[in-house]
Amino acid sequence: MKKSAQRPNQIPTKSFTGERESKARRIYEELKNYITSPEREIGDRLLSNRKLAAMLNVSTFPISQALQRLENEGYVELRNGSGTYIASRHRSLTMADVVSLCMHSKDHLWSNLLTMFMEALAEHGKIGSLVGIDPKKGSGQGEVIRRIGYSESKIMVVQGSGHFPYSVFDLPGMKQKTTIAVFSWVSESTWPGLYRVLHDVEAGGDMVAKHLWAQGHRKVMLVGTDTQIAQIESDRPDQGYPACHFRHKWESMGGEWTKLASHSTNILHHHELDEKAFLKQLKAKAGPTAIFGLRDYEAWLAQNILLHRKPAQAANLEVVGYGNTEWSKAGNASFSSIDFNFETIVNKAISIIDQVSEGRTPANDPILIKPKLVIRNHSKK
């Protein structure tokens, strides 16, 4: 323990008048008050148990009991052969410890990413403050970022898909903030204070194409939403669409492809596949021998139609999804899928936050996180 006039070793005792207040409780409270006082710092070494006992006029046994409880609660760390140290959990938190999370919170896939960020921030002594994205209520990405821009938060994580709205940096105070754009943002520009940890969409599209080609497939049906199908037809891989990169890689290898869009069926925006159109493509001469669901959801829809309507054909058709969602894992999906590798995305973003918090300046180049192809069940043509 460091000795100074501002940080004395003497533990200020508290008066306990109730007869029922046990000695152990009194010692625990006095040590806790001492450890959490403003004069104490993270990493301070406490006096030995013997000296603490002498100061409180008790034996070493209740001191050991109290310190064990304080360690279980995260206040101190007991190091064998070294002593007892004040842990980092209970330092005072400031706005510098608050990280604003501009993220989707309702979608099952993105809520998983949000949860991982919350847990990782807590482990690093930070507080994640959600400012959820909900375009249906007028709180889209740009609007939410602007709201954070006027806040006192110094760091924000923005999860998106599209072009980063650089106009937000014109807001007062934004240049003093650190922004980490995660998952999917299209931009070749750099901006001081903006860091990007992105899903490598090109690698994802290439992985699917190479895998299907290696399995002997030469014609594949691409199944996705209207928007995703339009992305494929736009032929703009520079816009950050995995399906576009798949198309380019697939065509460069000599592969053919057909398409089928899922459609919304109700106000809840649940999507379904046109079963007749789906089966018609499969019946066609030289039809597709594999199906690429541009989301896991479409892969599930295709798989279910095959299992219920064409179980014999299902054994000879390979289905690949994109996302490897939690419900795909829990539901024991029989199709392969591209895993976004969220864990690595979160770890890289947290590393940037730690560096900024320590006063260091991280490299500003975009970090591309390669996804993983999870192979579950496939046939070889």
mmCIF file of C-alpha atoms in Angstrom:
data_model
loop_
_atom_site.group_PDB
_atom_site.id
_atom_site.type_symbol
_atom_site.label_atom_id
_atom_site.label_comp_id
_atom_site.label_asym_id
_atom_site.label_seq_id
_atom_site.Cartn_x
_atom_site.Cartn_y
_atom_site.Cartn_z
ATOM 1 C CA MET A 1 0.000 0.000 0.000
ATOM 2 C CA LYS A 2 1.376 3.395 -0.953
ATOM 3 C CA LYS A 3 1.838 5.813 1.926
ATOM 4 C CA SER A 4 0.926 9.464 1.488
ATOM 5 C CA ALA A 5 -0.892 12.230 3.296
ATOM 6 C CA GLN A 6 -3.758 11.988 0.819
ATOM 7 C CA ARG A 7 -4.097 8.225 1.048
ATOM 8 C CA PRO A 8 -3.510 7.092 4.657
ATOM 9 C CA ASN A 9 -3.356 3.432 5.601
ATOM 10 C CA GLN A 10 -5.596 3.967 8.606
ATOM 11 C CA ILE A 11 -9.015 2.409 8.049
ATOM 12 C CA PRO A 12 -11.787 4.764 9.212
ATOM 13 C CA THR A 13 -13.951 2.628 11.472
ATOM 14 C CA LYS A 14 -17.701 2.932 11.432
ATOM 15 C CA SER A 15 -19.833 2.813 14.550
ATOM 16 C CA PHE A 16 -22.237 -0.125 14.717
ATOM 17 C CA THR A 17 -24.629 0.169 17.636
ATOM 18 C CA GLY A 18 -27.027 -2.680 16.919
ATOM 19 C CA GLU A 19 -26.400 -5.684 19.132
ATOM 20 C CA ARG A 20 -27.256 -8.022 16.253
ATOM 21 C CA GLU A 21 -24.509 -6.610 14.031
ATOM 22 C CA SER A 22 -21.946 -9.358 13.920
ATOM 23 C CA LYS A 23 -18.232 -8.797 14.065
ATOM 24 C CA ALA A 24 -17.802 -10.345 10.597
ATOM 25 C CA ARG A 25 -20.375 -7.979 9.121
ATOM 26 C CA ARG A 26 -18.706 -4.969 10.735
ATOM 27 C CA ILE A 27 -15.278 -5.919 9.439
ATOM 28 C CA TYR A 28 -16.651 -6.615 5.954
ATOM 29 C CA GLU A 29 -18.340 -3.196 5.786
ATOM 30 C CA GLU A 30 -15.286 -1.339 7.067
ATOM 31 C CA LEU A 31 -12.971 -3.021 4.588
ATOM 32 C CA LYS A 32 -15.438 -2.455 1.743
ATOM 33 C CA ASN A 33 -15.762 1.255 2.586
ATOM 34 C CA TYR A 34 -11.990 1.523 2.735
ATOM 35 C CA ILE A 35 -11.458 -0.206 -0.628
ATOM 36 C CA THR A 36 -14.118 1.820 -2.470
ATOM 37 C CA SER A 37 -13.139 5.199 -1.042
ATOM 38 C CA PRO A 38 -12.005 7.861 -3.572
ATOM 39 C CA GLU A 39 -8.472 7.777 -2.125
ATOM 40 C CA ARG A 40 -7.925 4.193 -3.241
ATOM 41 C CA GLU A 41 -6.687 3.265 -6.714
ATOM 42 C CA ILE A 42 -6.895 0.140 -8.846
ATOM 43 C CA GLY A 43 -3.989 -2.165 -8.114
ATOM 44 C CA ASP A 44 -3.282 -0.814 -4.625
ATOM 45 C CA ARG A 45 -1.918 -3.499 -2.348
ATOM 46 C CA LEU A 46 -3.641 -3.836 1.016
ATOM 47 C CA LEU A 47 -1.783 -4.293 4.271
ATOM 48 C CA SER A 48 -1.199 -7.846 5.435
ATOM 49 C CA ASN A 49 -4.021 -9.654 7.222
ATOM 50 C CA ARG A 50 -2.064 -9.415 10.469
ATOM 51 C CA LYS A 51 -1.702 -5.631 10.214
ATOM 52 C CA LEU A 52 -5.347 -5.191 9.203
ATOM 53 C CA ALA A 53 -6.379 -7.285 12.204
ATOM 54 C CA ALA A 54 -4.254 -5.143 14.516
ATOM 55 C CA MET A 55 -5.749 -1.927 13.131
ATOM 56 C CA LEU A 56 -9.302 -3.213 13.652
ATOM 57 C CA ASN A 57 -8.470 -4.867 16.973
ATOM 58 C CA VAL A 58 -9.640 -8.312 15.876
ATOM 59 C CA SER A 59 -8.071 -11.661 15.053
ATOM 60 C CA THR A 60 -6.947 -12.548 11.529
ATOM 61 C CA PHE A 61 -9.790 -15.065 11.040
ATOM 62 C CA PRO A 62 -12.630 -12.530 10.454
ATOM 63 C CA ILE A 63 -10.240 -10.502 8.264
ATOM 64 C CA SER A 64 -9.671 -13.554 6.044
ATOM 65 C CA GLN A 65 -13.419 -14.202 5.906
ATOM 66 C CA ALA A 66 -14.197 -10.629 4.889
ATOM 67 C CA LEU A 67 -11.476 -10.538 2.214
ATOM 68 C CA GLN A 68 -12.687 -13.829 0.758
ATOM 69 C CA ARG A 69 -16.187 -12.397 0.421
ATOM 70 C CA LEU A 70 -14.839 -9.193 -1.108
ATOM 71 C CA GLU A 71 -12.900 -11.247 -3.644
ATOM 72 C CA ASN A 72 -16.018 -13.237 -4.562
ATOM 73 C CA GLU A 73 -17.823 -9.953 -5.169
ATOM 74 C CA GLY A 74 -14.994 -8.591 -7.303
ATOM 75 C CA TYR A 75 -13.695 -5.877 -4.979
ATOM 76 C CA VAL A 76 -10.241 -7.365 -4.421
ATOM 77 C CA GLU A 77 -7.904 -9.938 -5.896
ATOM 78 C CA LEU A 78 -6.058 -12.364 -3.620
ATOM 79 C CA ARG A 79 -2.690 -13.345 -5.073
ATOM 80 C CA ASN A 80 -0.911 -16.274 -3.471
ATOM 81 C CA GLY A 81 2.455 -15.267 -2.083
ATOM 82 C CA SER A 82 1.952 -11.629 -3.036
ATOM 83 C CA GLY A 83 -0.955 -10.183 -1.097
ATOM 84 C CA THR A 84 -4.376 -8.643 -1.620
ATOM 85 C CA TYR A 85 -4.955 -6.010 -4.316
ATOM 86 C CA ILE A 86 -7.843 -3.699 -5.147
ATOM 87 C CA ALA A 87 -9.564 -4.967 -8.303
ATOM 88 C CA SER A 88 -10.593 -2.834 -11.282
ATOM 89 C CA ARG A 89 -14.304 -3.557 -11.073
ATOM 90 C CA HIS A 90 -15.136 -0.834 -8.596
ATOM 91 C CA ARG A 91 -13.328 2.206 -9.896
ATOM 92 C CA SER A 92 -15.559 5.213 -10.539
ATOM 93 C CA LEU A 93 -17.186 5.211 -13.963
ATOM 94 C CA THR A 94 -17.322 8.328 -16.140
ATOM 95 C CA MET A 95 -18.742 9.180 -19.559
ATOM 96 C CA ALA A 96 -15.425 7.973 -20.974
ATOM 97 C CA ASP A 97 -16.538 4.475 -19.937
ATOM 98 C CA VAL A 98 -19.867 4.691 -21.780
ATOM 99 C CA VAL A 99 -19.944 3.303 -25.316
ATOM 100 C CA SER A 100 -23.028 4.199 -27.356
ATOM 101 C CA LEU A 101 -24.227 1.263 -29.452
ATOM 102 C CA CYS A 102 -26.076 2.362 -32.571
ATOM 103 C CA MET A 103 -27.309 -1.097 -33.491
ATOM 104 C CA HIS A 104 -30.325 -3.162 -34.470
ATOM 105 C CA SER A 105 -31.826 -4.697 -31.337
ATOM 106 C CA LYS A 106 -34.886 -6.619 -32.559
ATOM 107 C CA ASP A 107 -33.676 -8.769 -35.429
ATOM 108 C CA HIS A 108 -32.561 -12.172 -34.118
ATOM 109 C CA LEU A 109 -29.205 -12.014 -35.920
ATOM 110 C CA TRP A 110 -28.231 -8.487 -34.923
ATOM 111 C CA SER A 111 -29.500 -8.849 -31.367
ATOM 112 C CA ASN A 112 -26.922 -11.620 -30.998
ATOM 113 C CA LEU A 113 -24.176 -9.231 -32.136
ATOM 114 C CA LEU A 114 -25.497 -6.605 -29.709
ATOM 115 C CA THR A 115 -25.417 -9.070 -26.809
ATOM 116 C CA MET A 116 -21.823 -10.000 -27.603
ATOM 117 C CA PHE A 117 -20.838 -6.319 -27.561
ATOM 118 C CA MET A 118 -22.604 -5.711 -24.242
ATOM 119 C CA GLU A 119 -20.857 -8.659 -22.593
ATOM 120 C CA ALA A 120 -17.418 -7.790 -24.007
ATOM 121 C CA LEU A 121 -17.700 -4.150 -22.924
ATOM 122 C CA ALA A 122 -18.661 -5.199 -19.394
ATOM 123 C CA GLU A 123 -15.611 -7.465 -19.213
ATOM 124 C CA HIS A 124 -13.433 -4.481 -20.146
ATOM 125 C CA GLY A 125 -14.916 -2.142 -17.560
ATOM 126 C CA LYS A 126 -17.177 -0.290 -20.000
ATOM 127 C CA ILE A 127 -20.906 0.315 -20.154
ATOM 128 C CA GLY A 128 -22.764 -0.334 -23.392
ATOM 129 C CA SER A 129 -25.610 2.136 -23.939
ATOM 130 C CA LEU A 130 -28.033 1.020 -26.650
ATOM 131 C CA VAL A 131 -29.470 3.613 -29.016
ATOM 132 C CA GLY A 132 -31.440 1.200 -31.179
ATOM 133 C CA ILE A 133 -32.041 1.501 -34.905
ATOM 134 C CA ASP A 134 -35.682 1.208 -35.953
ATOM 135 C CA PRO A 135 -36.362 2.686 -39.423
ATOM 136 C CA LYS A 136 -40.107 2.024 -39.016
ATOM 137 C CA LYS A 137 -40.182 4.587 -36.205
ATOM 138 C CA GLY A 138 -38.045 7.113 -38.038
ATOM 139 C CA SER A 139 -34.877 6.223 -36.130
ATOM 140 C CA GLY A 140 -32.686 5.037 -38.987
ATOM 141 C CA GLN A 141 -28.901 4.885 -38.881
ATOM 142 C CA GLY A 142 -28.289 8.515 -39.844
ATOM 143 C CA GLU A 143 -30.820 9.868 -37.351
ATOM 144 C CA VAL A 144 -29.514 7.725 -34.493
ATOM 145 C CA ILE A 145 -25.897 8.696 -35.190
ATOM 146 C CA ARG A 146 -26.900 12.354 -35.093
ATOM 147 C CA ARG A 147 -28.576 11.846 -31.719
ATOM 148 C CA ILE A 148 -25.397 10.285 -30.363
ATOM 149 C CA GLY A 149 -23.418 13.130 -31.915
ATOM 150 C CA TYR A 150 -25.087 15.587 -29.559
ATOM 151 C CA SER A 151 -24.568 13.353 -26.517
ATOM 152 C CA GLU A 152 -21.661 13.333 -24.072
ATOM 153 C CA SER A 153 -20.614 9.822 -25.074
ATOM 154 C CA LYS A 154 -17.043 9.781 -26.389
ATOM 155 C CA ILE A 155 -17.151 6.431 -28.213
ATOM 156 C CA MET A 156 -19.858 4.923 -30.389
ATOM 157 C CA VAL A 157 -20.189 1.664 -32.288
ATOM 158 C CA VAL A 158 -22.355 1.849 -35.401
ATOM 159 C CA GLN A 159 -23.633 -1.343 -37.013
ATOM 160 C CA GLY A 160 -24.859 -0.860 -40.520
ATOM 161 C CA SER A 161 -25.111 -1.884 -44.124
ATOM 162 C CA GLY A 162 -24.625 0.742 -46.772
ATOM 163 C CA HIS A 163 -22.698 3.977 -47.148
ATOM 164 C CA PHE A 164 -21.432 5.593 -43.979
ATOM 165 C CA PRO A 165 -23.149 9.001 -43.524
ATOM 166 C CA TYR A 166 -20.056 11.198 -43.360
ATOM 167 C CA SER A 167 -22.209 14.309 -42.980
ATOM 168 C CA VAL A 168 -22.589 13.472 -39.276
ATOM 169 C CA PHE A 169 -18.987 14.554 -38.718
ATOM 170 C CA ASP A 170 -20.089 18.127 -39.386
ATOM 171 C CA LEU A 171 -22.040 18.051 -36.121
ATOM 172 C CA PRO A 172 -20.607 19.990 -33.162
ATOM 173 C CA GLY A 173 -18.395 17.778 -31.053
ATOM 174 C CA MET A 174 -18.260 14.836 -33.473
ATOM 175 C CA LYS A 175 -14.580 15.357 -34.208
ATOM 176 C CA GLN A 176 -13.863 14.707 -30.533
ATOM 177 C CA LYS A 177 -15.610 11.342 -30.683
ATOM 178 C CA THR A 178 -14.344 7.933 -31.690
ATOM 179 C CA THR A 179 -16.618 6.059 -34.087
ATOM 180 C CA ILE A 180 -16.276 2.358 -34.845
ATOM 181 C CA ALA A 181 -18.289 1.203 -37.849
ATOM 182 C CA VAL A 182 -18.896 -2.532 -37.736
ATOM 183 C CA PHE A 183 -20.120 -5.263 -40.026
ATOM 184 C CA SER A 184 -20.847 -3.589 -43.374
ATOM 185 C CA TRP A 185 -20.060 -0.060 -44.490
ATOM 186 C CA VAL A 186 -19.066 0.842 -48.041
ATOM 187 C CA SER A 187 -16.414 3.537 -48.212
ATOM 188 C CA GLU A 188 -12.903 4.062 -49.481
ATOM 189 C CA SER A 189 -12.524 7.292 -47.511
ATOM 190 C CA THR A 190 -10.770 7.776 -44.204
ATOM 191 C CA TRP A 191 -11.700 10.152 -41.437
ATOM 192 C CA PRO A 192 -9.823 10.843 -38.194
ATOM 193 C CA GLY A 193 -11.627 9.109 -35.387
ATOM 194 C CA LEU A 194 -13.464 6.666 -37.665
ATOM 195 C CA TYR A 195 -12.444 3.017 -37.500
ATOM 196 C CA ARG A 196 -14.001 0.156 -39.427
ATOM 197 C CA VAL A 197 -14.216 -3.523 -38.513
ATOM 198 C CA LEU A 198 -16.052 -5.085 -41.421
ATOM 199 C CA HIS A 199 -17.386 -8.410 -42.610
ATOM 200 C CA ASP A 200 -15.339 -9.453 -45.660
ATOM 201 C CA VAL A 201 -18.202 -9.818 -48.139
ATOM 202 C CA GLU A 202 -15.898 -10.714 -51.017
ATOM 203 C CA ALA A 203 -14.409 -13.598 -49.054
ATOM 204 C CA GLY A 204 -17.903 -14.790 -48.105
ATOM 205 C CA GLY A 205 -19.167 -14.856 -51.683
ATOM 206 C CA ASP A 206 -15.981 -16.523 -52.909
ATOM 207 C CA MET A 207 -16.169 -19.209 -50.204
ATOM 208 C CA VAL A 208 -19.627 -20.308 -51.304
ATOM 209 C CA ALA A 209 -18.674 -20.329 -54.998
ATOM 210 C CA LYS A 210 -15.490 -22.342 -54.445
ATOM 211 C CA HIS A 211 -17.241 -24.798 -52.146
ATOM 212 C CA LEU A 212 -20.108 -25.520 -54.545
ATOM 213 C CA TRP A 213 -17.737 -25.821 -57.504
ATOM 214 C CA ALA A 214 -15.518 -28.243 -55.589
ATOM 215 C CA GLN A 215 -18.591 -30.387 -54.872
ATOM 216 C CA GLY A 216 -19.210 -30.730 -58.600
ATOM 217 C CA HIS A 217 -22.108 -28.281 -58.958
ATOM 218 C CA ARG A 218 -22.278 -26.196 -62.119
ATOM 219 C CA LYS A 219 -25.716 -24.610 -61.852
ATOM 220 C CA VAL A 220 -27.117 -23.035 -58.700
ATOM 221 C CA MET A 221 -30.412 -21.395 -57.752
ATOM 222 C CA LEU A 222 -29.975 -18.131 -55.822
ATOM 223 C CA VAL A 223 -32.836 -17.557 -53.387
ATOM 224 C CA GLY A 224 -33.295 -14.281 -51.512
ATOM 225 C CA THR A 225 -35.488 -11.256 -50.936
ATOM 226 C CA ASP A 226 -36.488 -8.915 -53.767
ATOM 227 C CA THR A 227 -33.787 -6.511 -52.603
ATOM 228 C CA GLN A 228 -31.104 -9.183 -52.601
ATOM 229 C CA ILE A 229 -32.069 -10.426 -56.053
ATOM 230 C CA ALA A 230 -31.937 -6.830 -57.312
ATOM 231 C CA GLN A 231 -28.458 -6.528 -55.826
ATOM 232 C CA ILE A 232 -27.306 -9.544 -57.818
ATOM 233 C CA GLU A 233 -28.789 -8.184 -61.031
ATOM 234 C CA SER A 234 -27.244 -4.747 -60.448
ATOM 235 C CA ASP A 235 -23.819 -6.380 -60.773
ATOM 236 C CA ARG A 236 -22.209 -3.956 -58.303
ATOM 237 C CA PRO A 237 -19.747 -5.889 -56.125
ATOM 238 C CA ASP A 238 -18.293 -2.552 -55.013
ATOM 239 C CA GLN A 239 -21.508 -1.953 -53.044
ATOM 240 C CA GLY A 240 -20.656 -4.628 -50.501
ATOM 241 C CA TYR A 241 -23.126 -7.361 -51.439
ATOM 242 C CA PRO A 242 -21.894 -10.957 -50.869
ATOM 243 C CA ALA A 243 -24.228 -12.238 -53.598
ATOM 244 C CA CYS A 244 -22.559 -9.977 -56.182
ATOM 245 C CA HIS A 245 -19.145 -11.348 -55.277
ATOM 246 C CA PHE A 246 -20.560 -14.868 -55.497
ATOM 247 C CA ARG A 247 -21.927 -14.140 -58.965
ATOM 248 C CA HIS A 248 -18.602 -12.784 -60.231
ATOM 249 C CA LYS A 249 -16.619 -15.694 -58.832
ATOM 250 C CA TRP A 250 -19.159 -18.260 -60.003
ATOM 251 C CA GLU A 251 -19.320 -16.903 -63.549
ATOM 252 C CA SER A 252 -15.522 -16.628 -63.744
ATOM 253 C CA MET A 253 -15.343 -20.378 -63.058
ATOM 254 C CA GLY A 254 -17.920 -21.104 -65.764
ATOM 255 C CA GLY A 255 -20.908 -21.680 -63.492
ATOM 256 C CA GLU A 256 -24.543 -20.876 -64.294
ATOM 257 C CA TRP A 257 -27.235 -19.540 -61.985
ATOM 258 C CA THR A 258 -30.956 -18.941 -61.783
ATOM 259 C CA LYS A 259 -32.843 -16.817 -59.267
ATOM 260 C CA LEU A 260 -36.002 -16.869 -57.173
ATOM 261 C CA ALA A 261 -37.192 -14.106 -54.845
ATOM 262 C CA SER A 262 -39.022 -14.749 -51.606
ATOM 263 C CA HIS A 263 -42.024 -12.523 -50.947
ATOM 264 C CA SER A 264 -43.571 -10.914 -47.882
ATOM 265 C CA THR A 265 -46.836 -12.555 -46.850
ATOM 266 C CA ASN A 266 -48.238 -10.331 -44.080
ATOM 267 C CA ILE A 267 -47.789 -7.188 -42.027
ATOM 268 C CA LEU A 268 -45.136 -8.969 -39.957
ATOM 269 C CA HIS A 269 -43.022 -9.150 -43.124
ATOM 270 C CA HIS A 270 -42.605 -12.906 -42.967
ATOM 271 C CA HIS A 271 -41.247 -14.190 -46.259
ATOM 272 C CA GLU A 272 -42.204 -17.297 -48.185
ATOM 273 C CA LEU A 273 -41.091 -18.937 -51.402
ATOM 274 C CA ASP A 274 -43.405 -19.535 -54.325
ATOM 275 C CA GLU A 275 -43.477 -23.306 -54.039
ATOM 276 C CA LYS A 276 -44.645 -23.908 -57.617
ATOM 277 C CA ALA A 277 -41.995 -21.639 -59.104
ATOM 278 C CA PHE A 278 -39.361 -23.251 -56.904
ATOM 279 C CA LEU A 279 -40.232 -26.815 -57.920
ATOM 280 C CA LYS A 280 -40.602 -25.808 -61.576
ATOM 281 C CA GLN A 281 -36.996 -24.644 -61.703
ATOM 282 C CA LEU A 282 -35.824 -27.897 -60.162
ATOM 283 C CA LYS A 283 -37.805 -29.962 -62.697
ATOM 284 C CA ALA A 284 -36.374 -28.090 -65.669
ATOM 285 C CA LYS A 285 -33.949 -29.871 -67.947
ATOM 286 C CA ALA A 286 -30.402 -29.264 -66.726
ATOM 287 C CA GLY A 287 -31.867 -27.577 -63.658
ATOM 288 C CA PRO A 288 -29.841 -26.424 -60.646
ATOM 289 C CA THR A 289 -28.158 -29.022 -58.467
ATOM 290 C CA ALA A 290 -27.538 -26.637 -55.555
ATOM 291 C CA ILE A 291 -29.387 -23.840 -53.793
ATOM 292 C CA PHE A 292 -27.718 -20.784 -52.284
ATOM 293 C CA GLY A 293 -29.954 -19.021 -49.757
ATOM 294 C CA LEU A 294 -28.736 -15.425 -49.535
ATOM 295 C CA ARG A 295 -29.937 -15.570 -45.921
ATOM 296 C CA ASP A 296 -30.239 -18.585 -43.679
ATOM 297 C CA TYR A 297 -33.970 -17.899 -43.694
ATOM 298 C CA GLU A 298 -34.313 -18.613 -47.430
ATOM 299 C CA ALA A 299 -32.132 -21.694 -47.024
ATOM 300 C CA TRP A 300 -34.593 -22.948 -44.396
ATOM 301 C CA LEU A 301 -37.560 -22.259 -46.693
ATOM 302 C CA ALA A 302 -35.953 -24.140 -49.588
ATOM 303 C CA GLN A 303 -34.938 -27.045 -47.364
ATOM 304 C CA ASN A 304 -38.452 -27.392 -45.934
ATOM 305 C CA ILE A 305 -40.096 -27.473 -49.372
ATOM 306 C CA LEU A 306 -37.674 -30.155 -50.496
ATOM 307 C CA LEU A 307 -38.170 -32.297 -47.402
ATOM 308 C CA HIS A 308 -41.966 -32.113 -47.587
ATOM 309 C CA ARG A 309 -42.514 -32.202 -51.354
ATOM 310 C CA LYS A 310 -39.421 -33.832 -52.828
ATOM 311 C CA PRO A 311 -37.701 -35.861 -50.092
ATOM 312 C CA ALA A 312 -35.922 -38.095 -52.612
ATOM 313 C CA GLN A 313 -34.598 -35.095 -54.532
ATOM 314 C CA ALA A 314 -33.572 -33.378 -51.298
ATOM 315 C CA ALA A 315 -30.845 -35.964 -50.785
ATOM 316 C CA ASN A 316 -29.236 -34.970 -54.096
ATOM 317 C CA LEU A 317 -29.507 -31.197 -53.746
ATOM 318 C CA GLU A 318 -27.047 -29.194 -51.711
ATOM 319 C CA VAL A 319 -28.318 -26.151 -49.824
ATOM 320 C CA VAL A 320 -26.054 -23.397 -48.484
ATOM 321 C CA GLY A 321 -27.212 -20.449 -46.367
ATOM 322 C CA TYR A 322 -25.638 -17.168 -45.289
ATOM 323 C CA GLY A 323 -25.464 -16.001 -41.678
ATOM 324 C CA ASN A 324 -25.277 -19.189 -39.591
ATOM 325 C CA THR A 325 -27.854 -17.674 -37.259
ATOM 326 C CA GLU A 326 -28.448 -18.751 -33.685
ATOM 327 C CA TRP A 327 -31.729 -20.404 -34.615
ATOM 328 C CA SER A 328 -29.939 -22.316 -37.385
ATOM 329 C CA LYS A 329 -27.523 -23.644 -34.792
ATOM 330 C CA ALA A 330 -30.256 -24.394 -32.265
ATOM 331 C CA GLY A 331 -32.454 -25.992 -34.923
ATOM 332 C CA ASN A 332 -29.673 -28.301 -36.111
ATOM 333 C CA ALA A 333 -29.856 -27.006 -39.672
ATOM 334 C CA SER A 334 -28.959 -29.653 -42.234
ATOM 335 C CA PHE A 335 -27.548 -27.108 -44.682
ATOM 336 C CA SER A 336 -24.101 -25.501 -44.677
ATOM 337 C CA SER A 337 -23.823 -21.792 -43.956
ATOM 338 C CA ILE A 338 -21.468 -18.826 -43.931
ATOM 339 C CA ASP A 339 -20.773 -17.715 -40.354
ATOM 340 C CA PHE A 340 -20.192 -13.958 -40.013
ATOM 341 C CA ASN A 341 -17.530 -14.550 -37.357
ATOM 342 C CA PHE A 342 -19.120 -12.025 -34.988
ATOM 343 C CA GLU A 343 -16.766 -12.990 -32.169
ATOM 344 C CA THR A 344 -13.718 -11.742 -34.070
ATOM 345 C CA ILE A 345 -15.536 -8.575 -35.164
ATOM 346 C CA VAL A 346 -16.391 -7.800 -31.536
ATOM 347 C CA ASN A 347 -12.877 -8.574 -30.283
ATOM 348 C CA LYS A 348 -11.263 -6.292 -32.876
ATOM 349 C CA ALA A 349 -13.679 -3.463 -32.071
ATOM 350 C CA ILE A 350 -13.057 -3.854 -28.330
ATOM 351 C CA SER A 351 -9.302 -3.736 -28.984
ATOM 352 C CA ILE A 352 -9.743 -0.358 -30.705
ATOM 353 C CA ILE A 353 -11.845 0.906 -27.787
ATOM 354 C CA ASP A 354 -9.152 -0.190 -25.321
ATOM 355 C CA GLN A 355 -6.420 1.571 -27.303
ATOM 356 C CA VAL A 356 -8.416 4.797 -27.516
ATOM 357 C CA SER A 357 -9.208 4.631 -23.786
ATOM 358 C CA GLU A 358 -5.494 4.307 -23.054
ATOM 359 C CA GLY A 359 -4.710 7.406 -25.127
ATOM 360 C CA ARG A 360 -3.253 5.529 -28.079
ATOM 361 C CA THR A 361 -4.178 6.050 -31.740
ATOM 362 C CA PRO A 362 -5.101 2.800 -33.539
ATOM 363 C CA ALA A 363 -4.345 2.256 -37.213
ATOM 364 C CA ASN A 364 -7.072 3.803 -39.358
ATOM 365 C CA ASP A 365 -7.165 1.221 -42.153
ATOM 366 C CA PRO A 366 -10.368 -0.860 -42.447
ATOM 367 C CA ILE A 367 -10.106 -4.276 -40.809
ATOM 368 C CA LEU A 368 -11.728 -7.017 -42.881
ATOM 369 C CA ILE A 369 -12.890 -10.054 -40.909
ATOM 370 C CA LYS A 370 -13.092 -13.229 -42.945
ATOM 371 C CA PRO A 371 -16.218 -15.326 -42.360
ATOM 372 C CA LYS A 372 -16.209 -19.079 -41.827
ATOM 373 C CA LEU A 373 -17.948 -21.701 -43.931
ATOM 374 C CA VAL A 374 -19.690 -24.150 -41.608
ATOM 375 C CA ILE A 375 -20.114 -27.464 -43.416
ATOM 376 C CA ARG A 376 -23.021 -29.531 -42.140
ATOM 377 C CA ASN A 377 -24.410 -31.778 -44.848
ATOM 378 C CA HIS A 378 -23.726 -31.838 -48.552
ATOM 379 C CA SER A 379 -23.833 -34.161 -51.517
ATOM 380 C CA LYS A 380 -21.302 -34.474 -54.295
ATOM 381 C CA LYS A 381 -22.547 -34.423 -57.846
#
